[in-house]
mmCIF file of C-alpha atoms in Angstrom:
data_model
loop_
_atom_site.group_PDB
_atom_site.id
_atom_site.type_symbol
_atom_site.label_atom_id
_atom_site.label_comp_id
_atom_site.label_asym_id
_atom_site.label_seq_id
_atom_site.Cartn_x
_atom_site.Cartn_y
_atom_site.Cartn_z
ATOM 1 C CA MET Z 21 122.079 91.135 88.513
ATOM 2 C CA LYS Z 22 119.648 94.048 89.059
ATOM 3 C CA VAL Z 23 119.461 96.220 92.345
ATOM 4 C CA THR Z 24 115.881 95.603 93.961
ATOM 5 C CA MET Z 25 115.709 97.463 97.060
ATOM 6 C CA LYS Z 26 117.782 99.979 99.024
ATOM 7 C CA GLU Z 27 117.635 100.297 102.924
ATOM 8 C CA ASP Z 28 119.211 102.869 105.032
ATOM 9 C CA HIS Z 29 120.785 101.251 107.842
ATOM 10 C CA GLY Z 30 122.436 104.647 109.744
ATOM 11 C CA ALA Z 31 125.859 105.470 109.622
ATOM 12 C CA ARG Z 32 129.438 104.828 111.601
ATOM 13 C CA LEU Z 33 130.931 107.188 113.449
ATOM 14 C CA GLN Z 34 134.897 107.049 114.429
ATOM 15 C CA PHE Z 35 136.688 109.640 115.926
ATOM 16 C CA ALA Z 36 140.195 109.415 117.625
ATOM 17 C CA PHE Z 37 141.803 110.818 120.417
ATOM 18 C CA ILE Z 38 145.470 111.497 121.186
ATOM 19 C CA SER Z 39 146.711 111.210 124.607
ATOM 20 C CA GLU Z 40 149.628 110.321 126.618
ATOM 21 C CA ASP Z 41 149.220 106.858 126.906
ATOM 22 C CA TYR Z 42 147.804 106.769 123.062
ATOM 23 C CA PRO Z 43 150.588 108.792 121.185
ATOM 24 C CA LYS Z 44 149.612 107.511 117.706
ATOM 25 C CA GLY Z 45 145.912 108.251 118.721
ATOM 26 C CA LYS Z 46 143.014 105.921 119.928
ATOM 27 C CA ASN Z 47 139.638 105.290 117.854
ATOM 28 C CA TYR Z 48 135.924 105.438 119.393
ATOM 29 C CA ILE Z 49 133.025 104.058 116.747
ATOM 30 C CA PHE Z 50 129.675 104.525 117.252
ATOM 31 C CA ASN Z 51 127.925 102.504 115.190
ATOM 32 C CA ASN Z 52 123.944 102.950 113.703
ATOM 33 C CA ALA Z 53 123.446 106.562 113.892
ATOM 34 C CA MET Z 54 121.104 108.261 111.730
ATOM 35 C CA SER Z 55 122.637 108.955 108.842
ATOM 36 C CA ASP Z 56 120.250 111.814 108.026
ATOM 37 C CA TYR Z 57 122.749 114.122 110.228
ATOM 38 C CA ASP Z 58 123.921 117.627 109.788
ATOM 39 C CA ASP Z 59 127.375 118.805 110.751
ATOM 40 C CA SER Z 60 126.433 120.752 113.558
ATOM 41 C CA GLN Z 61 124.307 117.362 115.253
ATOM 42 C CA ILE Z 62 128.271 116.102 114.296
ATOM 43 C CA THR Z 63 130.050 118.898 115.777
ATOM 44 C CA GLN Z 64 128.053 118.804 119.226
ATOM 45 C CA PHE Z 65 128.420 115.255 118.989
ATOM 46 C CA ALA Z 66 132.209 115.609 118.955
ATOM 47 C CA GLU Z 67 132.101 118.908 121.511
ATOM 48 C CA ALA Z 68 129.912 116.599 124.296
ATOM 49 C CA LEU Z 69 132.746 113.235 123.802
ATOM 50 C CA GLU Z 70 135.607 116.345 124.545
ATOM 51 C CA MET Z 71 134.540 116.641 127.624
ATOM 52 C CA LEU Z 72 134.082 112.869 128.476
ATOM 53 C CA VAL Z 73 137.331 111.320 126.673
ATOM 54 C CA GLU Z 74 140.722 111.883 128.124
ATOM 55 C CA GLY Z 75 143.242 113.407 125.335
ATOM 56 C CA ASP Z 76 142.763 115.564 122.490
ATOM 57 C CA LEU Z 77 140.488 114.705 119.254
ATOM 58 C CA GLN Z 78 142.377 114.720 115.903
ATOM 59 C CA ASP Z 79 141.169 116.890 113.297
ATOM 60 C CA GLU Z 80 139.369 113.921 111.119
ATOM 61 C CA ILE Z 81 136.137 112.380 111.622
ATOM 62 C CA ALA Z 82 134.852 109.167 109.747
ATOM 63 C CA VAL Z 83 131.701 109.089 108.713
ATOM 64 C CA LEU Z 84 130.609 105.757 107.187
ATOM 65 C CA ALA Z 85 126.951 105.758 105.824
ATOM 66 C CA THR Z 86 125.619 101.419 105.613
ATOM 67 C CA THR Z 87 122.993 100.983 103.278
ATOM 68 C CA LYS Z 88 121.758 97.625 102.511
ATOM 69 C CA VAL Z 89 121.595 96.656 98.860
ATOM 70 C CA ILE Z 90 119.431 93.275 97.606
ATOM 71 C CA VAL Z 91 119.919 92.248 94.164
ATOM 72 C CA GLN Z 92 117.775 89.689 92.387
ATOM 73 C CA PRO Z 93 119.301 88.085 88.631
ATOM 74 C CA ALA Z 94 117.783 90.244 85.775
ATOM 75 C CA GLN Z 95 115.478 89.020 83.872
ATOM 76 C CA GLU Z 96 116.673 86.806 80.406
ATOM 77 C CA GLN Z 97 115.518 87.976 77.512
ATOM 78 C CA PRO Z 98 113.441 85.365 75.474
ATOM 79 C CA VAL Z 99 115.631 84.398 72.165
ATOM 80 C CA GLN Z 100 114.636 85.558 69.053
ATOM 81 C CA ALA Z 101 114.318 82.933 66.245
#
């Protein structure tokens, strides 16, 4: 197999909030975020969520990049006699 193409398909952000109703935490997942984010953008987004979501944001934010990889069979080498 040979990788012939890679495409960036964004990132998935996962924030967990702890509240009285969800003592173990409730996850909020945002798909298709741009993957070339910087730390300040994640921080600003987390601050906005804290204003909109009930509970306390946990310290850990999961960011998973999504990359589409296309593979093709490797070309066979001719057999030399």
